[in-house]
PDB file of C-alpha atoms and ligand atoms in Angstrom:
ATOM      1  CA  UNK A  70      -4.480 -15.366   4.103  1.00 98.00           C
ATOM      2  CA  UNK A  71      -6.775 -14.152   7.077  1.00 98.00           C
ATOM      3  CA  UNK A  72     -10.594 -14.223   6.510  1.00 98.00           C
ATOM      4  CA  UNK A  73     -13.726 -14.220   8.314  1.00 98.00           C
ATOM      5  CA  UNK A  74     -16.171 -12.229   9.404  1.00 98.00           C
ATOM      6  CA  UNK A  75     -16.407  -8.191   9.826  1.00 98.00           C
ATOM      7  CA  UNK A  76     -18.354  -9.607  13.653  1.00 98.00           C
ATOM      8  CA  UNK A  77     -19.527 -12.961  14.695  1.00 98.00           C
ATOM      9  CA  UNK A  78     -23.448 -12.573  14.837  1.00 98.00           C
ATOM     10  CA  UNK A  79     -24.256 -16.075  15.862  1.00 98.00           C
ATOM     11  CA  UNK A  80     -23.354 -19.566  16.108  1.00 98.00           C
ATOM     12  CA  UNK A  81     -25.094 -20.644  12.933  1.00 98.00           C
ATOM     13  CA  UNK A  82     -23.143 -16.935  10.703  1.00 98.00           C
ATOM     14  CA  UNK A  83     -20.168 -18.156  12.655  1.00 98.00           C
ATOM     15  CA  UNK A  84     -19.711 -21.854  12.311  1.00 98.00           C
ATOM     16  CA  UNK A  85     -20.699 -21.615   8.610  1.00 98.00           C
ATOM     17  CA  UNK A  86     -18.321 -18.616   7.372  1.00 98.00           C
ATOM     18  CA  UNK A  87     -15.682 -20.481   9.468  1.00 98.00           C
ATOM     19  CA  UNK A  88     -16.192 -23.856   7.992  1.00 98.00           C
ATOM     20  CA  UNK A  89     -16.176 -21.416   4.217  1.00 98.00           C
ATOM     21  CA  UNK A  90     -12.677 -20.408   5.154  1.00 98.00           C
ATOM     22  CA  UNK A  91     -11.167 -23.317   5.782  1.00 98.00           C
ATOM     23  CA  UNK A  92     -12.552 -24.690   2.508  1.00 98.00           C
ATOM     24  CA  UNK A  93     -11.067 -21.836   0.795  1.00 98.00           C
ATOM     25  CA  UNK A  94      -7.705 -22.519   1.870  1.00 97.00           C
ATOM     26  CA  UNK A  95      -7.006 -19.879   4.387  1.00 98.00           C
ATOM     27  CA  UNK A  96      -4.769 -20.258   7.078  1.00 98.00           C
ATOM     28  CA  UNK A  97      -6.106 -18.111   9.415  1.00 98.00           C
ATOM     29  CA  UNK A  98      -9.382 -17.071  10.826  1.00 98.00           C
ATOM     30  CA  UNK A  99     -11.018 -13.743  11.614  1.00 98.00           C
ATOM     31  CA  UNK A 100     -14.165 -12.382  13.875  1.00 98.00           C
ATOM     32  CA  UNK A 101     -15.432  -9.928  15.865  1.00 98.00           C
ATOM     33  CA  UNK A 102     -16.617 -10.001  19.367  1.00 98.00           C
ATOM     34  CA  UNK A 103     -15.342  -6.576  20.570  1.00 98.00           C
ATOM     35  CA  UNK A 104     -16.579  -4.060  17.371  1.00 98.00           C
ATOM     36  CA  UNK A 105     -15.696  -0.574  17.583  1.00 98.00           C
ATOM     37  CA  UNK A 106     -19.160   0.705  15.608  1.00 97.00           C
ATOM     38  CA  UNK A 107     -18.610   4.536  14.435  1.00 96.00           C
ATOM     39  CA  UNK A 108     -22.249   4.877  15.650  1.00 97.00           C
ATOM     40  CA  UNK A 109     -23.008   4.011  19.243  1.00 98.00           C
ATOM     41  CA  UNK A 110     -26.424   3.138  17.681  1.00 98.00           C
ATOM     42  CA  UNK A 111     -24.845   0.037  15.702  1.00 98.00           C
ATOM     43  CA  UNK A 112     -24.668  -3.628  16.126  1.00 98.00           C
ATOM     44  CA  UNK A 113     -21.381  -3.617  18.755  1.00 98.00           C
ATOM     45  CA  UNK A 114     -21.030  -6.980  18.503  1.00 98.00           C
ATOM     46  CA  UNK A 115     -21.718 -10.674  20.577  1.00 98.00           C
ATOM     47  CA  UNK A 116     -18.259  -9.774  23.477  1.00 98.00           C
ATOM     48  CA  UNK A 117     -16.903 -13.044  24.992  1.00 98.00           C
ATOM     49  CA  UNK A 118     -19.391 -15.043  23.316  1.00 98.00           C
ATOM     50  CA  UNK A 119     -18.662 -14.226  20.033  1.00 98.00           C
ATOM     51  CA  UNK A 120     -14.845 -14.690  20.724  1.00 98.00           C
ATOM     52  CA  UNK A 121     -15.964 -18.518  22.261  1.00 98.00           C
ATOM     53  CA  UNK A 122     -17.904 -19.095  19.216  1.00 98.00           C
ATOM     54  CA  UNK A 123     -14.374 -18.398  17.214  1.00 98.00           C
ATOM     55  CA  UNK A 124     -12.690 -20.861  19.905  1.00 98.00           C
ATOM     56  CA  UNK A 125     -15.535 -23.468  18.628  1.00 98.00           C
ATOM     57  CA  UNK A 126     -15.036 -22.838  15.364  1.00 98.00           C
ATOM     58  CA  UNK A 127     -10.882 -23.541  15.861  1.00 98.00           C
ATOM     59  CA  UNK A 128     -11.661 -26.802  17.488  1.00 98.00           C
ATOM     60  CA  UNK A 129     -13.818 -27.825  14.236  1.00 98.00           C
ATOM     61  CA  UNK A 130     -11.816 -26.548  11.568  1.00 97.00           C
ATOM     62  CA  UNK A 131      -8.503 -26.366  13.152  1.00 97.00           C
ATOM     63  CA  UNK A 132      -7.690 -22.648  11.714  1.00 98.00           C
ATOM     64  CA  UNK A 133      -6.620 -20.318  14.021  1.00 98.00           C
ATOM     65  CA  UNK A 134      -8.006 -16.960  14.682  1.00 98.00           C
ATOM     66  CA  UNK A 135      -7.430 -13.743  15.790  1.00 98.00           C
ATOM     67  CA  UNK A 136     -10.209 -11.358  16.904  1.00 98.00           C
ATOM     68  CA  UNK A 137      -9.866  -6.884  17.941  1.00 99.00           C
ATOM     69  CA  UNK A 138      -9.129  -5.801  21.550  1.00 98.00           C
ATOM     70  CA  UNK A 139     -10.520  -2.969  22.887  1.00 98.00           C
ATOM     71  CA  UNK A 140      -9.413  -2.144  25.819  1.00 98.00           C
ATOM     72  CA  UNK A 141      -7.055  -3.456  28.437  1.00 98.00           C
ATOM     73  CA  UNK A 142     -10.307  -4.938  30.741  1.00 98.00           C
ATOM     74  CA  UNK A 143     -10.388  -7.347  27.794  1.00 98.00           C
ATOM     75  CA  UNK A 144      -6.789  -9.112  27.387  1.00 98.00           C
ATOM     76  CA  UNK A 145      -7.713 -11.372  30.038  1.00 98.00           C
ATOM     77  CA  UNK A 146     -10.755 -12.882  29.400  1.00 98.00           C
ATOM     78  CA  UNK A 147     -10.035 -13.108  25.667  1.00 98.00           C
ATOM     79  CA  UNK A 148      -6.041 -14.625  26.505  1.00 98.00           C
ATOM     80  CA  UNK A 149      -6.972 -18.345  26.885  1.00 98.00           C
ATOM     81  CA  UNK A 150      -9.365 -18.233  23.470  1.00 98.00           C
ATOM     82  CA  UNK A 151      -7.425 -16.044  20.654  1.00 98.00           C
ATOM     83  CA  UNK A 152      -4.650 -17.518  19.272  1.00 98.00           C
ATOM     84  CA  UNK A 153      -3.737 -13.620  18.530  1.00 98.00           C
ATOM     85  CA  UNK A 154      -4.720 -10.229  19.707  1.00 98.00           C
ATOM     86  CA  UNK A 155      -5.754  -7.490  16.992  1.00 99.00           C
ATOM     87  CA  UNK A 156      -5.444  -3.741  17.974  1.00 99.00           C
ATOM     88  CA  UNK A 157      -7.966  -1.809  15.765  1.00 98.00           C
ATOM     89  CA  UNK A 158      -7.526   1.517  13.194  1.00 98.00           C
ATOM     90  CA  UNK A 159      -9.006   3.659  16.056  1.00 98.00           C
ATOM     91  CA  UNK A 160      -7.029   2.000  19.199  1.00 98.00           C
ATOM     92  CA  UNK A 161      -3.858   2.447  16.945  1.00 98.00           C
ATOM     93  CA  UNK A 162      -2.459   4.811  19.569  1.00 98.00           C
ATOM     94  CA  UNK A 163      -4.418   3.877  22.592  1.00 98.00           C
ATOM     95  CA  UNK A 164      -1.244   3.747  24.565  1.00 98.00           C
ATOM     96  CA  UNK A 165      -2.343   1.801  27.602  1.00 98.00           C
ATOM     97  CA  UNK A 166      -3.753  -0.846  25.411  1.00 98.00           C
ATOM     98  CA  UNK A 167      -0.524  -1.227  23.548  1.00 99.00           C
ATOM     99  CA  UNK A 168       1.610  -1.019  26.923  1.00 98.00           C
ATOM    100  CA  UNK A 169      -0.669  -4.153  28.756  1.00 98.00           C
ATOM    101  CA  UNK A 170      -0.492  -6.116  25.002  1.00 98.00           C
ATOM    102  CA  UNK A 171       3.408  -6.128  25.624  1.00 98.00           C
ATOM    103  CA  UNK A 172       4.035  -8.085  27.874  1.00 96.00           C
ATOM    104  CA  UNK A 173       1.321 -10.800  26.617  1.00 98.00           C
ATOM    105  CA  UNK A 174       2.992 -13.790  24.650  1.00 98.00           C
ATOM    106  CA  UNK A 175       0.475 -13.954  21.846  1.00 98.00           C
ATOM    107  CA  UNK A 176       0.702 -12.128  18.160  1.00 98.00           C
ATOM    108  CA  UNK A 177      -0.492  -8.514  17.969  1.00 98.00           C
ATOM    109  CA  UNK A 178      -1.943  -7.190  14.825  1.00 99.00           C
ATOM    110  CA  UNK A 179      -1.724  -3.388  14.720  1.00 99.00           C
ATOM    111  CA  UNK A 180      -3.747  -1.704  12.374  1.00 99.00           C
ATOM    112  CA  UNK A 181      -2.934   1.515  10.755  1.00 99.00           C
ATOM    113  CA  UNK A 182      -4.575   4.461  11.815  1.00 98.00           C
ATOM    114  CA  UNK A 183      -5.994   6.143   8.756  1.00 98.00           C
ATOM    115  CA  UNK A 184      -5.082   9.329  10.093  1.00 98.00           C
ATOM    116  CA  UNK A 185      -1.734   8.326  11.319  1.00 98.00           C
ATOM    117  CA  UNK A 186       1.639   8.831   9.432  1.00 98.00           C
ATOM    118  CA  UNK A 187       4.530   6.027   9.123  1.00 98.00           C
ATOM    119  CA  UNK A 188       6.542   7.088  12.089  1.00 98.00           C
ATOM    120  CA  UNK A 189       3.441   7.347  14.324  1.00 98.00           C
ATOM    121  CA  UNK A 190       2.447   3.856  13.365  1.00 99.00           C
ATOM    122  CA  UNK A 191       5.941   2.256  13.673  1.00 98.00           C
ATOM    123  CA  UNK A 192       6.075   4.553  17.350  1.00 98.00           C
ATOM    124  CA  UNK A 193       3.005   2.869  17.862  1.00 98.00           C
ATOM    125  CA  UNK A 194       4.377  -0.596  17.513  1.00 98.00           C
ATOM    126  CA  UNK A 195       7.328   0.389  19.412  1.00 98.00           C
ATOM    127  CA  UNK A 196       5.456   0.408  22.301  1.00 98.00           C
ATOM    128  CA  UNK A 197       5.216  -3.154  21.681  1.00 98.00           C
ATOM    129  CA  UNK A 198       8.353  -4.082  21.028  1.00 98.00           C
ATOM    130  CA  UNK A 199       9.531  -2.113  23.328  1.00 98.00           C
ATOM    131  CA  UNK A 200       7.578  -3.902  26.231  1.00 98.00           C
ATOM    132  CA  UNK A 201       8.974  -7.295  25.708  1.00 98.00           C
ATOM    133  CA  UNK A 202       6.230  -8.563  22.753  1.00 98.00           C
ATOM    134  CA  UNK A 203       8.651  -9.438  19.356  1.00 97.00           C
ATOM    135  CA  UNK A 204       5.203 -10.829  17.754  1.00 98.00           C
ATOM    136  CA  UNK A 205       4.094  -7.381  16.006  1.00 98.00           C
ATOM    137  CA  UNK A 206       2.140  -8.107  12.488  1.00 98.00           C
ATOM    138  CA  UNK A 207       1.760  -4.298  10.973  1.00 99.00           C
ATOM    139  CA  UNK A 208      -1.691  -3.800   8.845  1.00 99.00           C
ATOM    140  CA  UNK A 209      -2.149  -0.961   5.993  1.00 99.00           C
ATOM    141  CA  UNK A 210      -6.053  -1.126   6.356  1.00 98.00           C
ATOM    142  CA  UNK A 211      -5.991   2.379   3.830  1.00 98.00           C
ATOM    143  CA  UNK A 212      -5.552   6.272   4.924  1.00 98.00           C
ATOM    144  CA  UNK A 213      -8.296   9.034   4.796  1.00 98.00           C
ATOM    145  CA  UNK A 214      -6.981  11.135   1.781  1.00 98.00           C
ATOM    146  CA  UNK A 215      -9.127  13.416   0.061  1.00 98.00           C
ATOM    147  CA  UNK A 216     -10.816  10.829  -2.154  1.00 96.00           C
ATOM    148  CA  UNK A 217     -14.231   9.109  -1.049  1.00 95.00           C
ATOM    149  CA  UNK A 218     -14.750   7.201  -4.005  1.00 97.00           C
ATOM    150  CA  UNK A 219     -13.220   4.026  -2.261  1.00 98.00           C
ATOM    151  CA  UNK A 220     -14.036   3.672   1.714  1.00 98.00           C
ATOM    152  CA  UNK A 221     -10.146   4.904   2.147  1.00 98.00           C
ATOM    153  CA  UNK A 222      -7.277   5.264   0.145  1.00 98.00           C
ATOM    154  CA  UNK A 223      -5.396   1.649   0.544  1.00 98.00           C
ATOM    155  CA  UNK A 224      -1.368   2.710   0.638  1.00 98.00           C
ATOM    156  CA  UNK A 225       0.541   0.255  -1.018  1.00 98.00           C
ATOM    157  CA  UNK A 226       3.619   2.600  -1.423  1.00 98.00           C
ATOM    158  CA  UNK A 227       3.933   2.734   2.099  1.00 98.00           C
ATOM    159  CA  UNK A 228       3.963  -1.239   2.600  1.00 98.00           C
ATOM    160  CA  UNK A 229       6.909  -1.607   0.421  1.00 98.00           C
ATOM    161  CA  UNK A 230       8.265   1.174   2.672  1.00 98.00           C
ATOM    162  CA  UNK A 231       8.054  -0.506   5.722  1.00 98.00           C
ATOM    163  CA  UNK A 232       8.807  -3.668   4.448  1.00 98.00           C
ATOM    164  CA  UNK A 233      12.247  -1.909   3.773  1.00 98.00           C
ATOM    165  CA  UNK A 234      12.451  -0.161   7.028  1.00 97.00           C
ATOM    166  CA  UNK A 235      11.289  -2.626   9.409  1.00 98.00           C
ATOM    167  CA  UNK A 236      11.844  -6.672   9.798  1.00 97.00           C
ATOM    168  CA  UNK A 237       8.239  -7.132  11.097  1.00 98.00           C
ATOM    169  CA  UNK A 238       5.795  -8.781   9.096  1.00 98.00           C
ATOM    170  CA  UNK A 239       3.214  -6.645   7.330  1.00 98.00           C
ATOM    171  CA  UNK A 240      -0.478  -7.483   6.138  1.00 98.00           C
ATOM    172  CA  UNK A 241      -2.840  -5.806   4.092  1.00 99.00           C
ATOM    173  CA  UNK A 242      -6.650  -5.297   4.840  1.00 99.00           C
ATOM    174  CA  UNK A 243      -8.104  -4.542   1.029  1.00 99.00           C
ATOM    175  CA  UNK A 244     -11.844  -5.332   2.553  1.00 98.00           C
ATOM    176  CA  UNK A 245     -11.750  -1.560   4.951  1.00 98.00           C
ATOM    177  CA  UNK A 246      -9.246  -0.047   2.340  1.00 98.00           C
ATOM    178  CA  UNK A 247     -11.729  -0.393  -0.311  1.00 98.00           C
ATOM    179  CA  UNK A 248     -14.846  -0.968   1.040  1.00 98.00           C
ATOM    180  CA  UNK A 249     -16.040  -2.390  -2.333  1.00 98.00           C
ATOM    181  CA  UNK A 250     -15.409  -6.184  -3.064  1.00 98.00           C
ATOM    182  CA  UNK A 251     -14.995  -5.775  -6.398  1.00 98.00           C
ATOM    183  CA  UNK A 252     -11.175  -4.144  -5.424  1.00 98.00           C
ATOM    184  CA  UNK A 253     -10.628  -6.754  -2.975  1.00 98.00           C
ATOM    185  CA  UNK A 254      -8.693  -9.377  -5.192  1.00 98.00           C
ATOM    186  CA  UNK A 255      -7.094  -6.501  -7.312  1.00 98.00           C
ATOM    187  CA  UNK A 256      -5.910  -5.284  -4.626  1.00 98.00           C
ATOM    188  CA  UNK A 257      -4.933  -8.705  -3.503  1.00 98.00           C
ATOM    189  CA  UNK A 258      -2.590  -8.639  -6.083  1.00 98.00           C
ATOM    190  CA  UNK A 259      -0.875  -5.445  -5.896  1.00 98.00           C
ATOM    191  CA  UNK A 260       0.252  -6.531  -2.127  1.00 98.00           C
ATOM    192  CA  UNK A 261       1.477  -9.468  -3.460  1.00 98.00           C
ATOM    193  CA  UNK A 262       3.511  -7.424  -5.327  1.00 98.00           C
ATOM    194  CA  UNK A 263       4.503  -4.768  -3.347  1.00 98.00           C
ATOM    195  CA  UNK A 264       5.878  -7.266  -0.716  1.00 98.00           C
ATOM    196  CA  UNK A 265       3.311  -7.454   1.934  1.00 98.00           C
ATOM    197  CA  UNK A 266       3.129 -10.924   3.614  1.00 98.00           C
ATOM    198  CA  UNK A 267      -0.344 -11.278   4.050  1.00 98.00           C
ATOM    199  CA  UNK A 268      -3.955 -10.474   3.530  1.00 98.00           C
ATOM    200  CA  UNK A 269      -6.699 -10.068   5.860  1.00 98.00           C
ATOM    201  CA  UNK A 270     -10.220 -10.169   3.789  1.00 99.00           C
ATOM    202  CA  UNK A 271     -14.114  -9.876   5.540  1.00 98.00           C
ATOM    203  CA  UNK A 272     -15.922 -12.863   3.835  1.00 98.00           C
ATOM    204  CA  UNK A 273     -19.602 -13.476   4.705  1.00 98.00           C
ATOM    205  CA  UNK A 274     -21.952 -16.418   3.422  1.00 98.00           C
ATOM    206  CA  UNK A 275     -24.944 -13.702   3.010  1.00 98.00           C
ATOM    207  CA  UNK A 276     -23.384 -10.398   2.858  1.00 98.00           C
ATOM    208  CA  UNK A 277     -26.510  -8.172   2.349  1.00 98.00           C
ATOM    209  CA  UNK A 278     -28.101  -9.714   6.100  1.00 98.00           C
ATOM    210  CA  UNK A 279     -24.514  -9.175   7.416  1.00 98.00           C
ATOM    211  CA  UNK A 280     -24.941  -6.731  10.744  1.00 98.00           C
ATOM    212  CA  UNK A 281     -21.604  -4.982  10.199  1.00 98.00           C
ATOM    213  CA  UNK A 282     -19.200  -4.476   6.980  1.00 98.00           C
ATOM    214  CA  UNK A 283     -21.858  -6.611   4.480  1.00 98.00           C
ATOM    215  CA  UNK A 284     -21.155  -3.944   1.629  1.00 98.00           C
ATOM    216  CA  UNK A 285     -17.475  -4.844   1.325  1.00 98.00           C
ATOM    217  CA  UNK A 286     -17.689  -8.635   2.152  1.00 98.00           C
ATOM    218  CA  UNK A 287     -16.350 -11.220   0.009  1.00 98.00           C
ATOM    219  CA  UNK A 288     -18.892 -14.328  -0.856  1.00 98.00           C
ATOM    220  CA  UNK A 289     -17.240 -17.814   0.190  1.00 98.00           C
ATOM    221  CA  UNK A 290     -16.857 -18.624  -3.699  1.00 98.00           C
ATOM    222  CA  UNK A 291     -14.932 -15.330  -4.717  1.00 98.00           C
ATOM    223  CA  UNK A 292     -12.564 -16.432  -1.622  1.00 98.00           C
ATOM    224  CA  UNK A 293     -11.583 -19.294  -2.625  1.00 98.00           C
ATOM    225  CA  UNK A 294     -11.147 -18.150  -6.432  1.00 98.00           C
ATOM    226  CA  UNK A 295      -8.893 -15.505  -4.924  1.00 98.00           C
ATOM    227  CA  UNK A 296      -6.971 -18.021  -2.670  1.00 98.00           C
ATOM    228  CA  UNK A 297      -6.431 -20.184  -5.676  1.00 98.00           C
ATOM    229  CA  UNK A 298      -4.777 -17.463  -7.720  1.00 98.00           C
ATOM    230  CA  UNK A 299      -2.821 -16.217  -4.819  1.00 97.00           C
ATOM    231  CA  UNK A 300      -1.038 -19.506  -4.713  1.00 97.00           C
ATOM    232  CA  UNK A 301      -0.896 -19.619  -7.973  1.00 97.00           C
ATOM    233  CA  UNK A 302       0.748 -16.058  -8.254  1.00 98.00           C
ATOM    234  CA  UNK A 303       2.917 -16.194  -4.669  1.00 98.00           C
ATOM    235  CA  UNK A 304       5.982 -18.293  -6.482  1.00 98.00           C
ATOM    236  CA  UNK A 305       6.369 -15.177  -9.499  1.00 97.00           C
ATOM    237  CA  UNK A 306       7.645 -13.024  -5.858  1.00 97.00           C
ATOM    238  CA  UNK A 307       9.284 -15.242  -4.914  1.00 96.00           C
ATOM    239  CA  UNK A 308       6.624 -16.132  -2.193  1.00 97.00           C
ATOM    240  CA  UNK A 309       4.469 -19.436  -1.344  1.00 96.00           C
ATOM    241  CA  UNK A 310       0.851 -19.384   0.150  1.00 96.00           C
ATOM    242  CA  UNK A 311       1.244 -20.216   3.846  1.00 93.00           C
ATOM    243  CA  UNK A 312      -1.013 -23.729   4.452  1.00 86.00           C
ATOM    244  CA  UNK A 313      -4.018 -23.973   7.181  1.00 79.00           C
ATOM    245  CA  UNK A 314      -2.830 -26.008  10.259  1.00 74.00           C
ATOM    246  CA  UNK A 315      -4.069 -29.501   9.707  1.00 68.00           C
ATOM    247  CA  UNK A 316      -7.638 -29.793  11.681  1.00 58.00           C
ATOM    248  CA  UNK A 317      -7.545 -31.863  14.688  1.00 55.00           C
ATOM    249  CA  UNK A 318      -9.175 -35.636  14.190  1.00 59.00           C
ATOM    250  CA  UNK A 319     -11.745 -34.913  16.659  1.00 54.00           C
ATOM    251  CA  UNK A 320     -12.650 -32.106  19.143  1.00 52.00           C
ATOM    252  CA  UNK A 321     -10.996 -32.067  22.554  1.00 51.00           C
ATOM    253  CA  UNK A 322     -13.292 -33.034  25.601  1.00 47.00           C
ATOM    254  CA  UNK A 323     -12.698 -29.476  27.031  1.00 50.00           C
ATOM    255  CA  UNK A 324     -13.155 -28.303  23.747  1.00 49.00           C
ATOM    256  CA  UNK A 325     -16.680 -29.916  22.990  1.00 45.00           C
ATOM    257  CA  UNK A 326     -17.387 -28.437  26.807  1.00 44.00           C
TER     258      UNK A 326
HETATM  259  C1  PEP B 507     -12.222  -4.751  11.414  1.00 50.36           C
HETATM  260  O1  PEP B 507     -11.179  -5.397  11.176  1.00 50.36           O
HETATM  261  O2  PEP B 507     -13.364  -5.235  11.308  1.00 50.36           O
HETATM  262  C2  PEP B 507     -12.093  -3.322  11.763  1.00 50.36           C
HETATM  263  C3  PEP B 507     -12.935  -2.736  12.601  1.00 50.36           C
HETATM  264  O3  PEP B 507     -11.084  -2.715  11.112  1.00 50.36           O
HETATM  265  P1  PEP B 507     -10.383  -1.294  11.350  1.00 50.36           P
HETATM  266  O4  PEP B 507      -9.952  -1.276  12.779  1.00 50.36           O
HETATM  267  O5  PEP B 507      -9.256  -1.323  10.377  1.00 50.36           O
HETATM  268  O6  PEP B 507     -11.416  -0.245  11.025  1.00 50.36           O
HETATM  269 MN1   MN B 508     -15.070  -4.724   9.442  1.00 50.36          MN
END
């Protein structure tokens, strides 16, 4: 289970949802520095800072995190904090992105376009692979269909289908798929089900103040209820909820700098 925030907003939004995950029993955490905002008008996000506040965050609770890429300018002053590099819905096919990513020896998350079909996704990754990076993670984060009742239209059918066709890991994103966090955990379990390996959920300790995503964020409570039946459910498929890293005993001295 990945959560964390849509974007870290401060130190104090940061630390706190951070310190919320690892409570919850998640193994890995989530932020934004780098948002990609539909409207140029919206909250884009703290850059490097934000990621650094993630990096503090690490050293505290010892979870991991992984945090969006934009653009190519970005893979090197982001390389020594993220433990892994996440390529976004709407870079899904921003070639020159995937081609520097390839050669880097961290995880990449690729999102699913929601306009993009199977092959063009698994192309997409290809570009990876193909490059010399074997740590691809796949994410259904939902399709644009003709139905706006949820945010998108989450496609489950289509994680058991690359599950089949390809050996690479594959997570699901219920929080954009849905947009409503009342068909996060139901969702939740259908992936479960339908084979995915993972989750990756928005979770915010004050979701209405939130600057980006509030409207679909889970509270810190309704994460951990959801982690608890997730490991409680994992074993029926066969599955077992992956454990957060133990956190260090005490924060490195280039750490606390
Ligand atoms: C996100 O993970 O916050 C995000 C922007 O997601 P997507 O790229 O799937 O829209
Ligand atoms: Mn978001």
């Amino acid at each position: 289970i990945v959560a964390g925030p849509c974007a870290v907003e401060g130190r104090e939004q940061g630390l706190a949802i951070a310190r919320a995950v690892e409570r919850a029993g998640a193994a890995v955490l989530r932020g934004g520095g780098f948002k990609p905002r539909t409207s140029p008008y919206d909250f884009q996000g703290l850059g490097l800072p934000g990621i650094q506040l993630l990096a503090e965050a690490r050293a505290e609770t010892g979870l991991p995190f992984i945090s969006e890429v934009m653009t190519p300018r970005h893979i090197e002053p982001m390389y020594p904090l993220v433990d892994a590099f996440q390529v976004g819905a709407r870079n899904m096919q921003n070639y020159e992105l995937l081609k520097s990513l390839s050669d880097v020896d961290k995880p990449v998350l690729l999102k699913r376009n929601p306009g993009a079909t199977v092959e063009e996704w698994l192309l997409a990754a290809e570009y990876l692979l193909a490059g010399g990076n074997d740590q691809v993670i796949l994410c259904e984060r939902g399709i644009r269909t003709f139905n706006t009742v949820t945010r998108y239209t989450l496609d489950l059918a289509t994680v058991a289908l690359v599950k089949r066709e390809t050996h690479l890991p594959v997570i699901v994103d219920p929080s954009h798929g849905t947009g409503d966090p009342a068909l996060i955990a139901p969702m939740v379990r259908a992936s479960l089900a339908a084979g995915a390996d993972g989750v990756l959920l928005e979770v915010h300790t004050d979701p209405a103040a939130a600057l980006s995503d509030g409207y679909q964020a889970l509270r810190p409570g309704e994460l951990a209820a959801l982690v608890t039946e997730i490991e409680e459910l994992a074993p029926l498929f066969g599955r077992r909820l992956a454990a957060a890293p133990t956190p260090p005993a005490s924060p490195t001295s280039s750490e606390r700098a």
